[in-house]
Tab-separated table of C-alpha atoms and ligand atoms in Angstrom:
chain	number	residue	atom	x	y	z
D	1	UNK	CA	60.634	141.668	84.828
D	2	UNK	CA	57.324	141.655	86.676
D	3	UNK	CA	56.401	138.724	88.895
D	4	UNK	CA	53.504	137.177	90.774
D	5	UNK	CA	53.135	134.406	93.329
D	6	UNK	CA	51.901	131.173	91.848
D	7	UNK	CA	49.156	130.823	94.475
D	8	UNK	CA	47.975	134.356	93.774
D	9	UNK	CA	47.875	133.820	90.023
D	10	UNK	CA	45.939	130.557	90.430
D	11	UNK	CA	43.482	132.256	92.768
D	12	UNK	CA	42.856	135.089	90.328
D	13	UNK	CA	42.271	132.586	87.541
D	14	UNK	CA	39.967	130.534	89.759
D	15	UNK	CA	41.947	127.325	89.404
D	16	UNK	CA	43.716	125.104	91.909
D	17	UNK	CA	47.370	125.811	92.586
D	18	UNK	CA	48.130	122.131	92.044
D	19	UNK	CA	46.631	122.229	88.550
D	20	UNK	CA	48.903	125.102	87.758
D	21	UNK	CA	51.946	123.321	89.140
D	22	UNK	CA	51.193	120.296	86.960
D	23	UNK	CA	50.690	122.514	83.920
D	24	UNK	CA	53.964	124.311	84.633
D	25	UNK	CA	55.731	120.985	84.884
D	26	UNK	CA	54.410	120.183	81.456
D	27	UNK	CA	56.034	123.388	80.292
D	28	UNK	CA	59.293	122.340	81.869
D	29	UNK	CA	59.074	124.622	84.890
D	30	UNK	CA	59.363	123.197	88.387
D	31	UNK	CA	57.418	125.391	90.771
D	32	UNK	CA	55.956	125.324	94.268
D	33	UNK	CA	52.840	127.007	95.644
D	34	UNK	CA	54.712	129.832	97.336
D	35	UNK	CA	56.949	130.449	94.403
D	36	UNK	CA	57.033	133.757	92.612
D	37	UNK	CA	56.957	133.289	88.859
D	38	UNK	CA	58.015	135.833	86.323
D	39	UNK	CA	55.800	137.549	83.786
D	40	UNK	CA	56.796	135.380	80.825
D	41	UNK	CA	56.132	132.151	82.697
D	42	UNK	CA	52.845	133.498	84.060
D	43	UNK	CA	51.737	134.432	80.540
D	44	UNK	CA	52.624	130.994	79.210
D	45	UNK	CA	50.813	129.050	81.855
D	46	UNK	CA	47.822	131.402	81.809
D	47	UNK	CA	47.506	130.884	78.059
D	48	UNK	CA	47.230	127.141	78.719
D	49	UNK	CA	44.050	127.945	80.652
D	50	UNK	CA	42.897	130.501	78.064
D	51	UNK	CA	43.742	133.438	80.255
D	52	UNK	CA	45.703	136.469	79.321
D	53	UNK	CA	48.106	138.109	81.748
D	54	UNK	CA	48.313	141.850	81.753
D	55	UNK	CA	51.327	143.634	83.051
D	56	UNK	CA	50.513	146.177	85.740
D	57	UNK	CA	53.019	148.886	85.213
D	58	UNK	CA	55.263	149.874	88.011
D	59	UNK	CA	57.344	152.883	87.204
D	60	UNK	CA	60.163	152.812	89.669
D	61	UNK	CA	61.855	155.761	88.000
D	62	UNK	CA	58.792	157.948	88.482
D	63	UNK	CA	58.833	157.261	92.208
D	64	UNK	CA	62.583	157.678	92.475
D	65	UNK	CA	62.422	160.954	90.608
D	66	UNK	CA	66.172	161.211	90.208
D	67	UNK	CA	67.459	163.985	87.979
D	68	UNK	CA	70.281	162.609	85.826
D	69	UNK	CA	73.519	164.488	86.455
D	70	UNK	CA	73.705	165.719	82.880
D	71	UNK	CA	70.220	167.233	83.153
D	72	UNK	CA	70.760	168.873	86.502
D	73	UNK	CA	70.117	172.580	86.075
D	74	UNK	CA	70.947	173.416	89.693
D	75	UNK	CA	74.100	175.112	90.840
D	76	UNK	CA	77.049	172.805	90.548
D	77	UNK	CA	79.841	173.319	93.021
D	78	UNK	CA	83.283	171.779	93.323
D	79	UNK	CA	83.285	168.726	95.582
D	80	UNK	CA	86.122	166.761	97.184
D	81	UNK	CA	87.619	163.927	95.139
D	82	UNK	CA	86.986	160.393	96.377
D	83	UNK	CA	90.218	158.429	96.538
D	84	UNK	CA	91.008	154.718	96.782
D	85	UNK	CA	94.476	153.464	97.660
D	86	UNK	CA	95.658	150.407	95.743
D	87	UNK	CA	98.891	148.518	95.343
D	88	UNK	CA	100.741	145.288	96.021
D	89	UNK	CA	100.454	143.616	99.425
D	90	UNK	CA	102.867	145.048	102.019
D	91	UNK	CA	103.701	148.089	99.910
D	92	UNK	CA	102.032	150.285	102.534
D	93	UNK	CA	98.337	150.867	101.698
D	94	UNK	CA	97.125	150.527	105.266
D	95	UNK	CA	100.075	152.486	106.659
D	96	UNK	CA	99.368	155.346	104.261
D	97	UNK	CA	95.672	155.431	105.138
D	98	UNK	CA	96.593	155.422	108.810
D	99	UNK	CA	99.168	158.197	108.640
D	100	UNK	CA	96.799	160.360	106.607
D	101	UNK	CA	93.913	159.736	108.979
D	102	UNK	CA	95.937	160.319	112.125
D	103	UNK	CA	97.597	163.501	110.971
D	104	UNK	CA	94.582	165.078	109.325
D	105	UNK	CA	91.461	164.186	111.228
D	106	UNK	CA	91.048	166.708	113.979
D	107	UNK	CA	88.379	165.042	116.039
D	108	UNK	CA	86.935	167.402	118.605
D	109	UNK	CA	86.540	164.942	121.417
D	110	UNK	CA	89.760	164.903	123.438
D	111	UNK	CA	90.709	161.305	124.034
D	112	UNK	CA	87.261	160.262	122.925
D	113	UNK	CA	86.553	157.151	120.986
D	114	UNK	CA	86.956	157.819	117.311
D	115	UNK	CA	84.219	155.923	115.591
D	116	UNK	CA	85.581	153.982	112.725
D	117	UNK	CA	83.517	154.255	109.585
D	118	UNK	CA	84.468	152.970	106.161
D	119	UNK	CA	85.614	156.265	104.734
D	120	UNK	CA	86.885	159.587	105.949
D	121	UNK	CA	87.291	163.138	104.810
D	122	UNK	CA	90.518	165.057	105.456
D	123	UNK	CA	91.515	168.676	105.162
D	124	UNK	CA	94.864	169.311	103.511
D	125	UNK	CA	97.300	172.011	104.771
D	126	UNK	CA	96.117	174.350	101.992
D	127	UNK	CA	92.480	173.927	102.968
D	128	UNK	CA	91.378	171.504	100.277
D	129	UNK	CA	89.371	168.422	101.122
D	130	UNK	CA	89.773	164.797	100.077
D	131	UNK	CA	87.584	161.795	100.858
D	132	UNK	CA	89.412	158.516	101.344
D	133	UNK	CA	87.746	155.154	101.071
D	134	UNK	CA	89.058	153.214	104.019
D	135	UNK	CA	88.868	149.914	102.192
D	136	UNK	CA	92.135	149.630	100.359
D	137	UNK	CA	92.552	146.846	97.947
D	138	UNK	CA	91.246	145.563	94.739
D	139	UNK	CA	88.440	143.422	96.071
D	140	UNK	CA	86.470	146.421	97.325
D	141	UNK	CA	87.126	148.367	94.142
D	142	UNK	CA	86.044	145.523	91.879
D	143	UNK	CA	83.028	144.620	94.011
D	144	UNK	CA	81.718	148.144	93.667
D	145	UNK	CA	82.530	148.406	90.012
D	146	UNK	CA	80.794	145.125	89.294
D	147	UNK	CA	77.628	146.687	90.701
D	148	UNK	CA	78.063	149.627	88.372
D	149	UNK	CA	79.108	151.928	91.161
D	150	UNK	CA	81.632	154.457	90.009
D	151	UNK	CA	82.666	155.772	93.378
D	152	UNK	CA	86.351	156.478	93.043
D	153	UNK	CA	87.549	159.604	91.283
D	154	UNK	CA	91.272	159.026	91.721
D	155	UNK	CA	93.419	155.986	92.541
D	156	UNK	CA	96.585	156.379	94.584
D	157	UNK	CA	98.863	153.591	93.441
D	158	UNK	CA	101.331	152.677	96.161
D	159	UNK	CA	104.606	151.106	95.102
D	160	UNK	CA	107.335	150.317	97.618
D	161	UNK	CA	110.559	151.964	96.489
D	162	UNK	CA	112.610	149.025	97.733
D	163	UNK	CA	110.533	146.432	95.924
D	164	UNK	CA	109.216	147.595	92.563
D	165	UNK	CA	106.265	146.768	90.367
D	166	UNK	CA	104.664	143.493	91.459
D	167	UNK	CA	101.683	141.441	90.191
D	168	UNK	CA	99.085	143.289	92.256
D	169	UNK	CA	100.586	146.595	91.167
D	170	UNK	CA	99.828	145.630	87.587
D	171	UNK	CA	96.380	144.407	88.596
D	172	UNK	CA	95.649	147.768	90.211
D	173	UNK	CA	96.804	149.609	87.093
D	174	UNK	CA	94.459	147.488	85.006
D	175	UNK	CA	91.526	148.149	87.339
D	176	UNK	CA	92.125	151.877	87.211
D	177	UNK	CA	92.457	151.790	83.424
D	178	UNK	CA	89.272	149.781	83.001
D	179	UNK	CA	87.403	152.221	85.217
D	180	UNK	CA	88.926	155.221	83.458
D	181	UNK	CA	90.178	156.582	86.763
D	182	UNK	CA	93.419	158.606	86.815
D	183	UNK	CA	96.334	157.330	88.892
D	184	UNK	CA	98.623	159.270	91.206
D	185	UNK	CA	101.686	157.217	92.096
D	186	UNK	CA	102.948	157.206	95.675
D	187	UNK	CA	106.476	155.814	95.749
D	188	UNK	CA	106.484	154.626	99.354
D	189	UNK	CA	109.148	153.488	101.841
D	190	UNK	CA	111.563	156.201	100.690
D	191	UNK	CA	113.137	156.027	104.169
D	192	UNK	CA	114.452	152.539	103.510
D	193	UNK	CA	117.977	151.680	102.476
D	194	UNK	CA	117.834	150.478	98.913
D	195	UNK	CA	114.921	152.723	97.921
D	196	UNK	CA	115.200	153.234	94.172
D	197	UNK	CA	112.477	155.584	92.864
D	198	UNK	CA	114.019	155.710	89.382
D	199	UNK	CA	113.487	152.003	89.064
D	200	UNK	CA	109.812	152.433	89.956
D	201	UNK	CA	109.430	155.145	87.340
D	202	UNK	CA	111.113	152.970	84.743
D	203	UNK	CA	109.018	149.916	85.537
D	204	UNK	CA	105.754	151.858	85.579
D	205	UNK	CA	106.572	153.517	82.266
D	206	UNK	CA	106.323	150.038	80.782
D	207	UNK	CA	102.683	150.066	81.897
D	208	UNK	CA	101.867	153.422	80.273
D	209	UNK	CA	102.349	155.367	83.487
D	210	UNK	CA	104.943	157.913	82.412
D	211	UNK	CA	106.112	160.397	85.048
D	212	UNK	CA	105.840	164.129	84.447
D	213	UNK	CA	109.604	164.400	84.952
D	214	UNK	CA	110.012	162.094	82.008
D	215	UNK	CA	107.637	163.945	79.734
D	216	UNK	CA	104.518	162.019	80.683
D	217	UNK	CA	101.436	163.196	82.545
D	218	UNK	CA	101.377	160.955	85.607
D	219	UNK	CA	102.090	162.538	88.969
D	220	UNK	CA	104.661	160.683	91.088
D	221	UNK	CA	105.243	161.599	94.735
D	222	UNK	CA	107.972	160.153	96.935
D	223	UNK	CA	106.641	159.388	100.393
D	224	UNK	CA	107.254	157.500	103.588
D	225	UNK	CA	104.274	156.312	105.559
D	226	UNK	CA	106.740	155.623	108.374
D	227	UNK	CA	108.248	159.100	108.752
D	228	UNK	CA	105.347	161.023	107.232
D	229	UNK	CA	107.644	162.645	104.688
D	230	UNK	CA	105.960	163.610	101.422
D	231	UNK	CA	102.422	162.983	102.681
D	232	UNK	CA	101.317	166.628	102.483
D	233	UNK	CA	102.736	166.866	98.981
D	234	UNK	CA	100.871	163.697	98.018
D	235	UNK	CA	97.594	165.232	99.210
D	236	UNK	CA	98.241	168.448	97.286
D	237	UNK	CA	99.019	166.463	94.148
D	238	UNK	CA	95.774	164.541	94.525
D	239	UNK	CA	93.942	167.869	94.678
D	240	UNK	CA	95.809	169.049	91.591
D	241	UNK	CA	94.693	165.930	89.762
D	242	UNK	CA	91.149	166.528	91.030
D	243	UNK	CA	91.140	170.057	89.606
D	244	UNK	CA	91.822	168.635	86.174
D	245	UNK	CA	88.786	166.381	86.587
D	246	UNK	CA	86.517	169.346	87.434
D	247	UNK	CA	84.432	167.361	89.902
D	248	UNK	CA	81.111	169.100	90.453
D	249	UNK	CA	77.952	168.311	92.361
D	250	UNK	CA	74.637	169.943	93.232
D	251	UNK	CA	74.129	169.950	96.995
D	252	UNK	CA	70.594	171.290	96.658
D	253	UNK	CA	68.637	168.201	95.663
D	254	UNK	CA	67.592	164.834	97.076
D	255	UNK	CA	70.630	162.759	97.861
D	256	UNK	CA	71.967	159.860	95.838
D	257	UNK	CA	75.123	157.901	96.509
D	258	UNK	CA	76.656	154.525	97.212
D	259	UNK	CA	77.144	152.081	100.051
D	260	UNK	CA	80.799	151.705	100.963
D	261	UNK	CA	80.324	149.030	103.603
D	262	UNK	CA	77.556	147.613	105.753
D	263	UNK	CA	76.897	145.346	108.697
D	264	UNK	CA	74.265	144.207	111.139
D	265	UNK	CA	74.717	145.820	114.541
D	266	UNK	CA	73.135	144.008	117.484
D	267	UNK	CA	71.766	147.182	119.014
D	268	UNK	CA	71.197	149.445	116.037
D	269	UNK	CA	70.175	147.049	113.302
D	270	UNK	CA	71.383	147.552	109.738
D	271	UNK	CA	74.250	150.013	109.637
D	272	UNK	CA	75.750	151.262	106.383
D	273	UNK	CA	78.539	153.649	105.547
D	274	UNK	CA	77.405	155.582	102.538
D	275	UNK	CA	79.055	158.153	100.374
D	276	UNK	CA	76.817	160.950	99.148
D	277	UNK	CA	77.462	161.700	95.489
D	278	UNK	CA	74.799	164.228	94.626
D	279	UNK	CA	72.507	166.287	96.828
D	280	UNK	CA	72.298	166.446	100.596
D	281	UNK	CA	71.203	163.565	102.796
D	282	UNK	CA	69.238	164.661	105.863
D	283	UNK	CA	68.208	163.132	109.130
D	284	UNK	CA	64.725	161.663	108.669
D	285	UNK	CA	64.959	161.283	104.881
D	286	UNK	CA	63.098	158.250	103.490
D	287	UNK	CA	65.562	156.205	101.435
D	288	UNK	CA	65.812	153.206	99.177
D	289	UNK	CA	69.096	151.383	99.348
D	290	UNK	CA	69.583	148.362	97.131
D	291	UNK	CA	66.768	145.997	98.052
D	292	UNK	CA	65.941	147.779	101.284
D	293	UNK	CA	63.967	150.785	102.382
D	294	UNK	CA	64.004	152.838	105.521
D	295	UNK	CA	64.475	156.306	106.748
D	296	UNK	CA	67.506	157.911	108.294
D	297	UNK	CA	67.213	157.520	112.049
D	298	UNK	CA	70.761	158.666	112.749
D	299	UNK	CA	73.781	159.827	110.803
D	300	UNK	CA	77.292	159.635	112.181
D	301	UNK	CA	80.293	161.283	110.543
D	302	UNK	CA	83.876	160.020	110.322
D	303	UNK	CA	84.825	161.479	113.684
D	304	UNK	CA	81.959	159.731	115.435
D	305	UNK	CA	79.697	162.755	115.823
D	306	UNK	CA	76.014	162.779	115.004
D	307	UNK	CA	75.207	165.050	112.102
D	308	UNK	CA	71.956	166.387	110.669
D	309	UNK	CA	73.013	166.431	107.031
D	310	UNK	CA	75.703	165.252	104.624
D	311	UNK	CA	76.546	166.868	101.275
D	312	UNK	CA	78.400	165.650	98.160
D	313	UNK	CA	81.496	163.453	98.732
D	314	UNK	CA	80.719	163.212	102.442
D	315	UNK	CA	80.895	159.766	104.016
D	316	UNK	CA	78.410	159.041	106.793
D	317	UNK	CA	77.220	156.039	108.659
D	318	UNK	CA	73.466	155.698	108.476
D	319	UNK	CA	71.072	153.845	110.741
D	320	UNK	CA	67.452	153.150	109.871
D	321	UNK	CA	67.422	150.701	106.958
D	322	UNK	CA	65.155	147.667	107.234
D	323	UNK	CA	67.877	145.340	105.942
D	324	UNK	CA	71.603	145.232	105.296
D	325	UNK	CA	72.541	146.456	101.797
D	326	UNK	CA	75.639	145.354	99.863
D	327	UNK	CA	78.754	147.395	99.278
D	328	UNK	CA	78.339	149.169	95.960
D	329	UNK	CA	74.531	149.382	96.237
D	330	UNK	CA	73.088	152.731	95.296
D	331	UNK	CA	70.947	154.674	97.733
D	332	UNK	CA	68.399	157.306	96.797
D	333	UNK	CA	66.455	159.646	99.052
D	334	UNK	CA	62.774	159.613	98.036
D	335	UNK	CA	59.654	161.621	98.779
D	336	UNK	CA	57.982	159.391	101.352
D	337	UNK	CA	58.323	156.229	103.422
D	338	UNK	CA	55.513	154.777	101.337
D	339	UNK	CA	57.434	155.303	98.090
D	340	UNK	CA	60.562	153.848	99.642
D	341	UNK	CA	58.702	150.733	100.773
D	342	UNK	CA	57.009	150.267	97.437
D	343	UNK	CA	60.226	150.505	95.439
D	344	UNK	CA	62.157	148.227	97.780
D	345	UNK	CA	59.294	145.722	97.868
D	346	UNK	CA	59.209	145.628	94.111
D	347	UNK	CA	62.946	145.132	93.848
D	348	UNK	CA	62.830	142.387	96.466
D	349	UNK	CA	60.101	140.565	94.549
D	350	UNK	CA	62.051	140.787	91.309
D	351	UNK	CA	65.135	139.480	93.051
D	352	UNK	CA	63.199	136.565	94.551
D	353	UNK	CA	61.695	135.660	91.194
D	354	UNK	CA	65.163	135.653	89.662
D	355	UNK	CA	66.575	133.404	92.356
D	356	UNK	CA	63.672	130.977	92.184
D	357	UNK	CA	63.855	130.794	88.415
D	358	UNK	CA	67.527	129.919	88.755
D	359	UNK	CA	66.743	127.297	91.374
D	360	UNK	CA	63.987	125.644	89.380
D	361	UNK	CA	66.225	125.511	86.319
D	362	UNK	CA	68.865	123.813	88.450
D	363	UNK	CA	66.301	121.375	89.863
D	364	UNK	CA	65.062	120.506	86.422
D	365	UNK	CA	68.577	119.890	85.256
D	366	UNK	CA	69.194	117.616	88.224
D	367	UNK	CA	66.028	115.735	87.419
D	368	UNK	CA	67.193	115.079	83.897
D	369	UNK	CA	70.646	114.082	85.043
D	370	UNK	CA	69.062	111.506	87.351
D	371	UNK	CA	66.960	109.977	84.602
O	1	GDP	P1	99.603	146.902	102.843
O	1	GDP	O1	99.624	145.413	102.780
O	1	GDP	O2	99.818	147.481	101.484
O	1	GDP	O3	98.412	147.464	103.535
O	1	GDP	O4	100.929	147.317	103.650
O	1	GDP	P2	101.055	147.777	105.162
O	1	GDP	O5	100.621	149.168	105.354
O	1	GDP	O6	100.445	146.758	106.041
O	1	GDP	O7	102.645	147.777	105.328
O	1	GDP	C1	103.416	146.591	105.225
O	1	GDP	C2	104.672	146.732	106.053
O	1	GDP	O8	105.493	147.777	105.552
O	1	GDP	C3	104.385	147.087	107.499
O	1	GDP	O9	105.305	146.386	108.323
O	1	GDP	C4	104.662	148.576	107.568
O	1	GDP	O10	105.069	148.986	108.843
O	1	GDP	C5	105.760	148.737	106.555
O	1	GDP	N1	105.770	150.074	105.953
O	1	GDP	C6	104.743	150.705	105.351
O	1	GDP	N2	105.111	151.910	104.879
O	1	GDP	C7	106.415	152.039	105.206
O	1	GDP	C8	107.396	153.065	104.981
O	1	GDP	O11	107.140	154.125	104.410
O	1	GDP	N3	108.650	152.813	105.434
O	1	GDP	C9	108.990	151.674	106.078
O	1	GDP	N4	110.243	151.528	106.475
O	1	GDP	N5	108.101	150.687	106.286
O	1	GDP	C10	106.836	150.870	105.874
O	2	MG	MG1	96.742	146.471	104.333
């Protein structure tokens, strides 16, 4: 877990780095002077020189000081559900996202440039709010899940009424099942000749998605992303599903959340769209995000306006990280820039040690193959 640079370890033991490299080779580890070696390896090689390595403790959790959700004694309030749209290619994921965004985002700036960030929050006709992840598709969903990020509360499964259940439809169902996320079915392209919603219901019932009309508990809504018909009903049904989930968050604590997407901007540096899960993120907050630290230099909301703070389920673009994080990385607001730097530095070192260990194993293997 812990790691130290080979040169540093040799220096502290008062031996030459080369001696240590030779000794490591004898132990089957290929290493270079600048290499970071992990605790176990350091202990082994130190023992060869009659030294003992002591682990300096680094309690990341103490610095992070994150209250687990189940131990949060603050006031929990309802928060908007976070929704991902999935379905087979060409069934209308992008069209649905577009029609929802265009009809529901009331950006103040007349004719202004609407900044595109990776997620947006909409208000439904009845005043409820929903956050949509603007990255439809299974790749984004799986990438985040593989990093342990449970971002999505509800999946909207789009199935074209004139096509039926296709391979990626089934894939999406399996993803949602594996993540334990409820599905709301949007039977799309209802405007088309040959639309057959009964067929969709029948085919989905074979995948354990039984419509309410048929005695099941899955909500089906007939929509057309082309005409806009059924879209408001779809949003209301998503909110109904959200009520069942009783989504709650405490806005009054240090923010935690996840990166939805990220990039390097020539002028602004690392830019990340994050989704706040718990707490409120504020301008100026020191943060740790994946392997990087920083503090919030600017926050931009989904309509392109600068904002001072962002509460639970709110997507914002943040500027001020020292490096570009990965989608699915967790971010945490911490007490000080110093804490943020220390945690990120520690994570970076661990990561480097892991990569180098992998590389030296590969090198060793190559060496043996060449013998
Ligand atoms: P995606 O691959 O799932 O993102 O699908 P798209 O949103 O790109 O849609 C694929 C095609 O279907 C495009 O040509 C859309 O214009 C069309 N389309 C999407 N929704 C509808 C709909 O409700 N009715 C009709 N007639 N066409 C639609
Ligand atoms: Mg698309």
